[in-house]
Amino acid sequence: MARPTVIVLHDNEEWLPPFQRAFEAEGVALEPWHLGERAIDLDGVAPEAVVWSRLSASAHTRGVPHAFDTASAILSWAEAQGRRVVNGSRVASLEVSKVRQHALLRAAGLDAPRTIAATSDAALAAAARQIGSPFITKHNRGGKGLGVRRFDSPEELDAALAAGELERPIDGIALVQELLVARDASITRAEFVGGRFRYAVRVDTSQGFELCPADACRVPGQDDAEPAPLFSLRPEITAAHPLVRELEALLAREGVEIAGVEFLETVDGRTVPYDINTNTNYSPDVEAELGDRGAAAAVARFLGDLARDRSARRAA
């Protein structure tokens, strides 16, 4: 019987080593397909493998501007031939659109941040006056804090626009979002594998403001604060947590099988999910603490089981 194989679509080989080690331990081959270096024979037969998409919304910042289009093409080709695809073409469009993520969170009845999408400077300036101050801007196709910046008034945004200081979003859609104040300078990221909750991690944002851990959001004076671990487990958040249960249901409806969902607990008692990341990477420190209970090992087991099942059915 051929070795069970998982093809991983990606745009950054530096993110793969933890998964390569986990798959090797599972006895499953992990075959990387870089999204900037593919030729797809549309009349050919798709490989007999599980296809796993790790498309990243920020691929264009690493020299792969058409990663979404390439991933969508490969996923559609594989899906049409009946291959088992994890985080398929429908999920790819979710990864690259905070607008779509926001719509799904709202449709699920969750308390997503007040957000306005704008497609021009004039619309952005108008949105700032509508949303209330202070506020942040960010890119619709984001990742790693792209376009995130705090403004304390619409006039401050006007000045930045006039000076050409705002980075332009690659898809032409910028967001204006209410500024939420976290109760303890942190966000929480809930990790899901196989559609099921694995663990939650506290992410320290004391070097940034509330929804933004990016360097661009650093608040003066915060560098003097006592440093906290950047990532730490939150064992009190379990699969029984109300938000976790709602997120599992949402991910199931949308066919999202591997994801990290970020949420913020505010000083006024709100619990606000704001980002669904289907290209999740895991903290090495947290993963080391968890050992074989970690998310990378869970990903390898989940995908490995799918690949082994496919190989067994082919052999039969």
mmCIF file of C-alpha atoms in Angstrom:
data_model
loop_
_atom_site.group_PDB
_atom_site.id
_atom_site.type_symbol
_atom_site.label_atom_id
_atom_site.label_comp_id
_atom_site.label_asym_id
_atom_site.label_seq_id
_atom_site.Cartn_x
_atom_site.Cartn_y
_atom_site.Cartn_z
ATOM 1 C CA MET A 1 0.000 0.000 0.000
ATOM 2 C CA ALA A 2 1.324 3.467 -0.905
ATOM 3 C CA ARG A 3 2.292 5.678 2.003
ATOM 4 C CA PRO A 4 -0.641 7.883 3.056
ATOM 5 C CA THR A 5 -0.008 11.398 1.787
ATOM 6 C CA VAL A 6 -1.251 14.871 2.641
ATOM 7 C CA ILE A 7 -0.575 17.691 0.181
ATOM 8 C CA VAL A 8 -0.246 21.037 1.964
ATOM 9 C CA LEU A 9 -0.836 24.230 -0.017
ATOM 10 C CA HIS A 10 1.226 27.047 1.474
ATOM 11 C CA ASP A 11 3.083 30.277 0.779
ATOM 12 C CA ASN A 12 5.771 30.152 3.469
ATOM 13 C CA GLU A 13 8.028 27.153 4.008
ATOM 14 C CA GLU A 14 9.258 28.607 7.318
ATOM 15 C CA TRP A 15 5.890 27.699 8.866
ATOM 16 C CA LEU A 16 6.121 24.008 7.939
ATOM 17 C CA PRO A 17 8.795 22.381 10.207
ATOM 18 C CA PRO A 18 6.517 21.791 13.253
ATOM 19 C CA PHE A 19 3.994 20.071 10.994
ATOM 20 C CA GLN A 20 6.666 18.095 9.145
ATOM 21 C CA ARG A 21 7.900 16.682 12.453
ATOM 22 C CA ALA A 22 4.363 15.849 13.573
ATOM 23 C CA PHE A 23 3.491 14.133 10.287
ATOM 24 C CA GLU A 24 6.719 12.135 10.354
ATOM 25 C CA ALA A 25 5.792 10.895 13.827
ATOM 26 C CA GLU A 26 2.414 9.830 12.405
ATOM 27 C CA GLY A 27 4.037 7.936 9.538
ATOM 28 C CA VAL A 28 2.267 10.119 6.992
ATOM 29 C CA ALA A 29 3.950 11.904 4.092
ATOM 30 C CA LEU A 30 3.508 15.691 3.992
ATOM 31 C CA GLU A 31 4.023 16.979 0.457
ATOM 32 C CA PRO A 32 4.382 20.797 0.256
ATOM 33 C CA TRP A 33 2.957 22.655 -2.741
ATOM 34 C CA HIS A 34 4.089 26.272 -2.755
ATOM 35 C CA LEU A 35 1.347 28.540 -4.094
ATOM 36 C CA GLY A 36 3.792 30.722 -6.004
ATOM 37 C CA GLU A 37 5.395 27.840 -7.899
ATOM 38 C CA ARG A 38 2.685 25.602 -9.363
ATOM 39 C CA ALA A 39 1.624 24.257 -12.736
ATOM 40 C CA ILE A 40 -1.789 22.587 -12.747
ATOM 41 C CA ASP A 41 -2.672 20.155 -15.545
ATOM 42 C CA LEU A 42 -6.404 20.757 -15.613
ATOM 43 C CA ASP A 43 -6.905 17.684 -17.812
ATOM 44 C CA GLY A 44 -4.766 15.549 -15.514
ATOM 45 C CA VAL A 45 -5.788 13.405 -12.576
ATOM 46 C CA ALA A 46 -5.422 14.970 -9.151
ATOM 47 C CA PRO A 47 -3.068 13.053 -6.843
ATOM 48 C CA GLU A 48 -4.624 10.404 -4.615
ATOM 49 C CA ALA A 49 -3.954 12.398 -1.466
ATOM 50 C CA VAL A 50 -5.706 14.523 1.101
ATOM 51 C CA VAL A 51 -5.328 18.212 0.170
ATOM 52 C CA TRP A 52 -4.917 20.667 3.048
ATOM 53 C CA SER A 53 -5.000 24.409 2.398
ATOM 54 C CA ARG A 54 -2.826 26.677 4.520
ATOM 55 C CA LEU A 55 -3.494 29.716 2.361
ATOM 56 C CA SER A 56 -2.540 32.903 4.184
ATOM 57 C CA ALA A 57 -4.250 36.267 3.801
ATOM 58 C CA SER A 58 -0.846 37.967 4.068
ATOM 59 C CA ALA A 59 0.800 35.905 1.276
ATOM 60 C CA HIS A 60 1.199 39.014 -0.889
ATOM 61 C CA THR A 61 3.640 40.444 1.682
ATOM 62 C CA ARG A 62 5.938 37.459 1.065
ATOM 63 C CA GLY A 63 6.059 37.803 -2.714
ATOM 64 C CA VAL A 64 3.065 35.570 -3.504
ATOM 65 C CA PRO A 65 0.414 38.095 -4.577
ATOM 66 C CA HIS A 66 -1.794 35.544 -6.347
ATOM 67 C CA ALA A 67 -1.785 32.884 -3.625
ATOM 68 C CA PHE A 68 -5.548 33.095 -3.147
ATOM 69 C CA ASP A 69 -6.266 32.625 -6.842
ATOM 70 C CA THR A 70 -3.803 29.737 -7.128
ATOM 71 C CA ALA A 71 -5.169 28.034 -4.019
ATOM 72 C CA SER A 72 -8.731 28.466 -5.275
ATOM 73 C CA ALA A 73 -7.786 26.913 -8.629
ATOM 74 C CA ILE A 74 -6.067 23.891 -7.059
ATOM 75 C CA LEU A 75 -8.816 23.350 -4.503
ATOM 76 C CA SER A 76 -11.583 23.559 -7.119
ATOM 77 C CA TRP A 77 -9.685 21.095 -9.347
ATOM 78 C CA ALA A 78 -9.195 18.631 -6.490
ATOM 79 C CA GLU A 79 -12.768 19.002 -5.225
ATOM 80 C CA ALA A 80 -14.200 18.397 -8.694
ATOM 81 C CA GLN A 81 -12.337 15.080 -8.809
ATOM 82 C CA GLY A 82 -13.681 13.967 -5.445
ATOM 83 C CA ARG A 83 -10.492 14.370 -3.441
ATOM 84 C CA ARG A 84 -10.741 14.884 0.315
ATOM 85 C CA VAL A 85 -9.979 18.565 0.863
ATOM 86 C CA VAL A 86 -9.500 20.220 4.251
ATOM 87 C CA ASN A 87 -10.252 23.961 4.379
ATOM 88 C CA GLY A 88 -11.368 23.964 0.765
ATOM 89 C CA SER A 89 -12.283 26.605 -1.786
ATOM 90 C CA ARG A 90 -15.176 27.957 0.287
ATOM 91 C CA VAL A 91 -12.871 28.375 3.279
ATOM 92 C CA ALA A 92 -10.177 30.056 1.164
ATOM 93 C CA SER A 93 -12.520 32.971 0.482
ATOM 94 C CA LEU A 94 -13.135 33.275 4.222
ATOM 95 C CA GLU A 95 -9.405 33.439 5.002
ATOM 96 C CA VAL A 96 -8.856 36.474 2.775
ATOM 97 C CA SER A 97 -11.930 38.514 3.759
ATOM 98 C CA LYS A 98 -12.483 40.093 7.157
ATOM 99 C CA VAL A 99 -15.754 41.406 5.728
ATOM 100 C CA ARG A 100 -16.976 37.847 5.213
ATOM 101 C CA GLN A 101 -15.712 36.800 8.647
ATOM 102 C CA HIS A 102 -17.563 39.704 10.244
ATOM 103 C CA ALA A 103 -20.761 38.835 8.358
ATOM 104 C CA LEU A 104 -20.642 35.238 9.565
ATOM 105 C CA LEU A 105 -19.955 36.235 13.162
ATOM 106 C CA ARG A 106 -22.895 38.641 13.086
ATOM 107 C CA ALA A 107 -25.159 36.066 11.412
ATOM 108 C CA ALA A 108 -24.299 33.630 14.221
ATOM 109 C CA GLY A 109 -25.522 36.191 16.754
ATOM 110 C CA LEU A 110 -22.053 36.911 18.124
ATOM 111 C CA ASP A 111 -20.850 40.310 19.360
ATOM 112 C CA ALA A 112 -18.437 41.228 16.569
ATOM 113 C CA PRO A 113 -16.832 44.701 16.592
ATOM 114 C CA ARG A 114 -18.750 47.576 14.976
ATOM 115 C CA THR A 115 -17.128 47.785 11.527
ATOM 116 C CA ILE A 116 -17.557 49.755 8.298
ATOM 117 C CA ALA A 117 -15.904 48.708 5.017
ATOM 118 C CA ALA A 118 -14.730 51.447 2.645
ATOM 119 C CA THR A 119 -13.442 51.327 -0.924
ATOM 120 C CA SER A 120 -12.113 54.878 -1.320
ATOM 121 C CA ASP A 121 -10.456 57.604 0.741
ATOM 122 C CA ALA A 122 -13.688 59.593 0.783
ATOM 123 C CA ALA A 123 -15.650 56.580 1.994
ATOM 124 C CA LEU A 124 -12.997 55.897 4.635
ATOM 125 C CA ALA A 125 -13.190 59.468 5.933
ATOM 126 C CA ALA A 126 -16.983 59.299 6.024
ATOM 127 C CA ALA A 127 -16.875 55.978 7.865
ATOM 128 C CA ALA A 128 -14.607 57.484 10.508
ATOM 129 C CA ARG A 129 -17.205 60.137 11.248
ATOM 130 C CA GLN A 130 -19.917 57.519 11.466
ATOM 131 C CA ILE A 131 -18.183 54.991 13.691
ATOM 132 C CA GLY A 132 -17.140 57.284 16.551
ATOM 133 C CA SER A 133 -13.759 57.999 18.135
ATOM 134 C CA PRO A 134 -11.328 56.522 18.880
ATOM 135 C CA PHE A 135 -11.200 53.906 16.130
ATOM 136 C CA ILE A 136 -8.800 51.740 14.197
ATOM 137 C CA THR A 137 -8.279 51.064 10.510
ATOM 138 C CA LYS A 138 -7.202 47.748 9.054
ATOM 139 C CA HIS A 139 -7.097 45.892 5.756
ATOM 140 C CA ASN A 140 -9.870 43.542 4.689
ATOM 141 C CA ARG A 141 -7.278 41.098 3.356
ATOM 142 C CA GLY A 142 -5.061 41.265 6.370
ATOM 143 C CA GLY A 143 -2.955 39.100 8.602
ATOM 144 C CA LYS A 144 0.007 40.149 10.766
ATOM 145 C CA GLY A 145 -1.542 43.532 11.561
ATOM 146 C CA LEU A 146 -1.715 44.814 7.978
ATOM 147 C CA GLY A 147 -3.002 48.365 7.847
ATOM 148 C CA VAL A 148 -3.866 48.447 11.550
ATOM 149 C CA ARG A 149 -3.601 51.937 12.968
ATOM 150 C CA ARG A 150 -5.262 53.829 15.778
ATOM 151 C CA PHE A 151 -6.890 57.233 15.264
ATOM 152 C CA ASP A 152 -8.324 59.439 17.979
ATOM 153 C CA SER A 153 -10.412 61.613 15.652
ATOM 154 C CA PRO A 154 -11.650 61.729 12.045
ATOM 155 C CA GLU A 155 -9.442 64.782 11.508
ATOM 156 C CA GLU A 156 -6.380 62.726 12.412
ATOM 157 C CA LEU A 157 -7.342 60.230 9.705
ATOM 158 C CA ASP A 158 -7.933 63.084 7.246
ATOM 159 C CA ALA A 159 -4.387 64.312 7.827
ATOM 160 C CA ALA A 160 -2.939 60.831 7.338
ATOM 161 C CA LEU A 161 -4.852 60.413 4.088
ATOM 162 C CA ALA A 162 -3.748 63.818 2.816
ATOM 163 C CA ALA A 163 -0.121 62.969 3.592
ATOM 164 C CA GLY A 164 -0.362 59.596 1.842
ATOM 165 C CA GLU A 165 0.605 57.805 5.051
ATOM 166 C CA LEU A 166 -1.902 54.940 4.891
ATOM 167 C CA GLU A 167 -0.813 51.689 3.302
ATOM 168 C CA ARG A 168 -3.237 50.694 0.559
ATOM 169 C CA PRO A 169 -5.047 47.352 0.921
ATOM 170 C CA ILE A 170 -4.307 44.874 -1.837
ATOM 171 C CA ASP A 171 -8.000 44.231 -2.532
ATOM 172 C CA GLY A 172 -9.018 47.899 -2.259
ATOM 173 C CA ILE A 173 -11.145 47.378 0.855
ATOM 174 C CA ALA A 174 -10.202 49.086 4.125
ATOM 175 C CA LEU A 175 -12.073 48.730 7.398
ATOM 176 C CA VAL A 176 -12.887 51.269 10.073
ATOM 177 C CA GLN A 177 -13.566 49.548 13.372
ATOM 178 C CA GLU A 178 -14.535 50.588 16.869
ATOM 179 C CA LEU A 179 -11.657 50.593 19.344
ATOM 180 C CA LEU A 180 -12.323 47.987 22.022
ATOM 181 C CA VAL A 181 -10.534 48.226 25.356
ATOM 182 C CA ALA A 182 -9.353 44.888 26.713
ATOM 183 C CA ARG A 183 -9.633 44.234 30.425
ATOM 184 C CA ASP A 184 -6.016 43.064 30.751
ATOM 185 C CA ALA A 185 -4.052 43.992 27.605
ATOM 186 C CA SER A 186 -4.570 40.626 25.970
ATOM 187 C CA ILE A 187 -6.540 38.756 23.371
ATOM 188 C CA THR A 188 -7.421 35.062 23.411
ATOM 189 C CA ARG A 189 -6.989 32.646 20.533
ATOM 190 C CA ALA A 190 -9.065 29.479 20.510
ATOM 191 C CA GLU A 191 -7.610 26.652 18.418
ATOM 192 C CA PHE A 192 -9.788 24.127 16.574
ATOM 193 C CA VAL A 193 -8.642 20.938 14.825
ATOM 194 C CA GLY A 194 -11.019 18.641 12.997
ATOM 195 C CA GLY A 195 -13.702 21.170 13.861
ATOM 196 C CA ARG A 196 -13.234 20.516 17.582
ATOM 197 C CA PHE A 197 -11.782 22.788 20.249
ATOM 198 C CA ARG A 198 -8.218 21.963 21.335
ATOM 199 C CA TYR A 199 -7.123 24.762 23.661
ATOM 200 C CA ALA A 200 -7.155 28.504 24.206
ATOM 201 C CA VAL A 201 -4.096 30.733 24.427
ATOM 202 C CA ARG A 202 -3.767 34.153 26.006
ATOM 203 C CA VAL A 203 -1.760 36.495 23.767
ATOM 204 C CA ASP A 204 -0.195 39.464 25.521
ATOM 205 C CA THR A 205 -0.821 42.768 23.712
ATOM 206 C CA SER A 206 0.853 45.125 26.156
ATOM 207 C CA GLN A 207 3.177 46.248 23.356
ATOM 208 C CA GLY A 208 0.142 47.183 21.270
ATOM 209 C CA PHE A 209 -3.331 48.471 21.876
ATOM 210 C CA GLU A 210 -6.334 46.218 22.378
ATOM 211 C CA LEU A 211 -7.212 44.587 19.031
ATOM 212 C CA CYS A 212 -3.755 45.216 17.609
ATOM 213 C CA PRO A 213 -0.606 43.377 18.664
ATOM 214 C CA ALA A 214 1.311 44.909 15.753
ATOM 215 C CA ASP A 215 4.314 47.192 16.307
ATOM 216 C CA ALA A 216 2.460 50.021 14.563
ATOM 217 C CA CYS A 217 -0.025 50.143 17.430
ATOM 218 C CA ARG A 218 2.420 50.560 20.292
ATOM 219 C CA VAL A 219 1.168 52.972 22.945
ATOM 220 C CA PRO A 220 3.726 55.409 24.432
ATOM 221 C CA GLY A 221 4.863 54.348 27.887
ATOM 222 C CA GLN A 222 3.892 50.702 27.565
ATOM 223 C CA ASP A 223 7.483 49.630 26.978
ATOM 224 C CA ASP A 224 8.142 50.364 30.661
ATOM 225 C CA ALA A 225 5.614 47.792 31.821
ATOM 226 C CA GLU A 226 6.706 44.494 33.345
ATOM 227 C CA PRO A 227 6.929 42.053 30.419
ATOM 228 C CA ALA A 228 4.499 39.148 30.399
ATOM 229 C CA PRO A 229 4.783 35.863 28.475
ATOM 230 C CA LEU A 230 3.618 36.499 24.948
ATOM 231 C CA PHE A 231 1.644 33.230 24.838
ATOM 232 C CA SER A 232 0.185 31.288 27.750
ATOM 233 C CA LEU A 233 -2.492 28.629 28.097
ATOM 234 C CA ARG A 234 -5.937 29.483 29.419
ATOM 235 C CA PRO A 235 -7.000 26.142 30.909
ATOM 236 C CA GLU A 236 -10.185 27.656 32.333
ATOM 237 C CA ILE A 237 -11.538 27.937 28.773
ATOM 238 C CA THR A 238 -12.844 24.523 27.772
ATOM 239 C CA ALA A 239 -15.066 22.996 25.114
ATOM 240 C CA ALA A 240 -18.013 23.800 27.382
ATOM 241 C CA HIS A 241 -17.391 27.571 27.207
ATOM 242 C CA PRO A 242 -20.454 29.220 25.572
ATOM 243 C CA LEU A 243 -18.404 31.076 22.962
ATOM 244 C CA VAL A 244 -16.404 27.950 22.099
ATOM 245 C CA ARG A 245 -19.615 26.004 21.537
ATOM 246 C CA GLU A 246 -20.985 28.745 19.285
ATOM 247 C CA LEU A 247 -17.726 28.914 17.338
ATOM 248 C CA GLU A 248 -17.658 25.150 16.807
ATOM 249 C CA ALA A 249 -21.160 25.368 15.345
ATOM 250 C CA LEU A 250 -20.188 28.283 13.074
ATOM 251 C CA LEU A 251 -17.044 26.515 11.809
ATOM 252 C CA ALA A 252 -19.047 23.355 11.113
ATOM 253 C CA ARG A 253 -21.603 25.299 9.068
ATOM 254 C CA GLU A 254 -18.836 26.874 6.987
ATOM 255 C CA GLY A 255 -16.776 23.704 6.498
ATOM 256 C CA VAL A 256 -13.791 25.080 8.442
ATOM 257 C CA GLU A 257 -11.883 22.144 9.931
ATOM 258 C CA ILE A 258 -8.647 23.755 11.150
ATOM 259 C CA ALA A 259 -8.669 27.310 12.495
ATOM 260 C CA GLY A 260 -7.748 29.718 15.236
ATOM 261 C CA VAL A 261 -10.405 32.235 16.286
ATOM 262 C CA GLU A 262 -9.347 35.345 18.173
ATOM 263 C CA PHE A 263 -11.569 37.122 20.657
ATOM 264 C CA LEU A 264 -11.278 39.933 23.160
ATOM 265 C CA GLU A 265 -12.781 40.376 26.628
ATOM 266 C CA THR A 266 -13.466 44.061 27.225
ATOM 267 C CA VAL A 267 -13.479 46.242 30.323
ATOM 268 C CA ASP A 268 -17.255 46.633 29.970
ATOM 269 C CA GLY A 269 -17.901 42.886 29.999
ATOM 270 C CA ARG A 270 -18.183 42.075 26.312
ATOM 271 C CA THR A 271 -16.682 38.933 24.749
ATOM 272 C CA VAL A 272 -15.971 39.875 21.131
ATOM 273 C CA PRO A 273 -14.675 37.467 18.455
ATOM 274 C CA TYR A 274 -13.123 39.364 15.566
ATOM 275 C CA ASP A 275 -10.841 37.157 13.474
ATOM 276 C CA ILE A 276 -11.201 33.673 11.973
ATOM 277 C CA ASN A 277 -7.749 32.506 10.909
ATOM 278 C CA THR A 278 -7.743 29.333 8.821
ATOM 279 C CA ASN A 279 -3.950 29.427 8.426
ATOM 280 C CA THR A 280 -3.197 28.898 12.071
ATOM 281 C CA ASN A 281 0.334 28.698 13.496
ATOM 282 C CA TYR A 282 1.005 27.558 17.035
ATOM 283 C CA SER A 283 3.182 28.932 19.817
ATOM 284 C CA PRO A 284 6.271 26.702 20.202
ATOM 285 C CA ASP A 285 6.280 27.318 23.967
ATOM 286 C CA VAL A 286 2.634 26.320 24.375
ATOM 287 C CA GLU A 287 3.068 23.316 22.099
ATOM 288 C CA ALA A 288 6.124 22.175 24.076
ATOM 289 C CA GLU A 289 4.124 22.449 27.293
ATOM 290 C CA LEU A 290 1.328 20.314 25.847
ATOM 291 C CA GLY A 291 3.506 17.691 24.159
ATOM 292 C CA ASP A 292 1.448 15.134 22.247
ATOM 293 C CA ARG A 293 -1.699 17.001 23.342
ATOM 294 C CA GLY A 294 -0.619 19.963 21.238
ATOM 295 C CA ALA A 295 -2.383 21.249 18.153
ATOM 296 C CA ALA A 296 0.331 20.340 15.619
ATOM 297 C CA ALA A 297 0.163 16.703 16.744
ATOM 298 C CA ALA A 298 -3.639 16.861 16.575
ATOM 299 C CA VAL A 299 -3.473 18.231 13.020
ATOM 300 C CA ALA A 300 -1.155 15.384 11.978
ATOM 301 C CA ARG A 301 -3.432 12.771 13.582
ATOM 302 C CA PHE A 302 -6.581 14.253 12.056
ATOM 303 C CA LEU A 303 -5.181 14.562 8.542
ATOM 304 C CA GLY A 304 -3.229 11.316 8.900
ATOM 305 C CA ASP A 305 -6.429 9.424 9.722
ATOM 306 C CA LEU A 306 -8.097 10.916 6.646
ATOM 307 C CA ALA A 307 -5.131 9.928 4.458
ATOM 308 C CA ARG A 308 -4.932 6.404 5.900
ATOM 309 C CA ASP A 309 -8.649 5.898 5.391
ATOM 310 C CA ARG A 310 -8.355 7.035 1.767
ATOM 311 C CA SER A 311 -5.389 4.701 1.166
ATOM 312 C CA ALA A 312 -7.227 1.748 2.731
ATOM 313 C CA ARG A 313 -10.327 2.321 0.599
ATOM 314 C CA ARG A 314 -8.218 2.491 -2.536
ATOM 315 C CA ALA A 315 -6.431 -0.744 -1.618
ATOM 316 C CA ALA A 316 -9.752 -2.498 -0.979
#
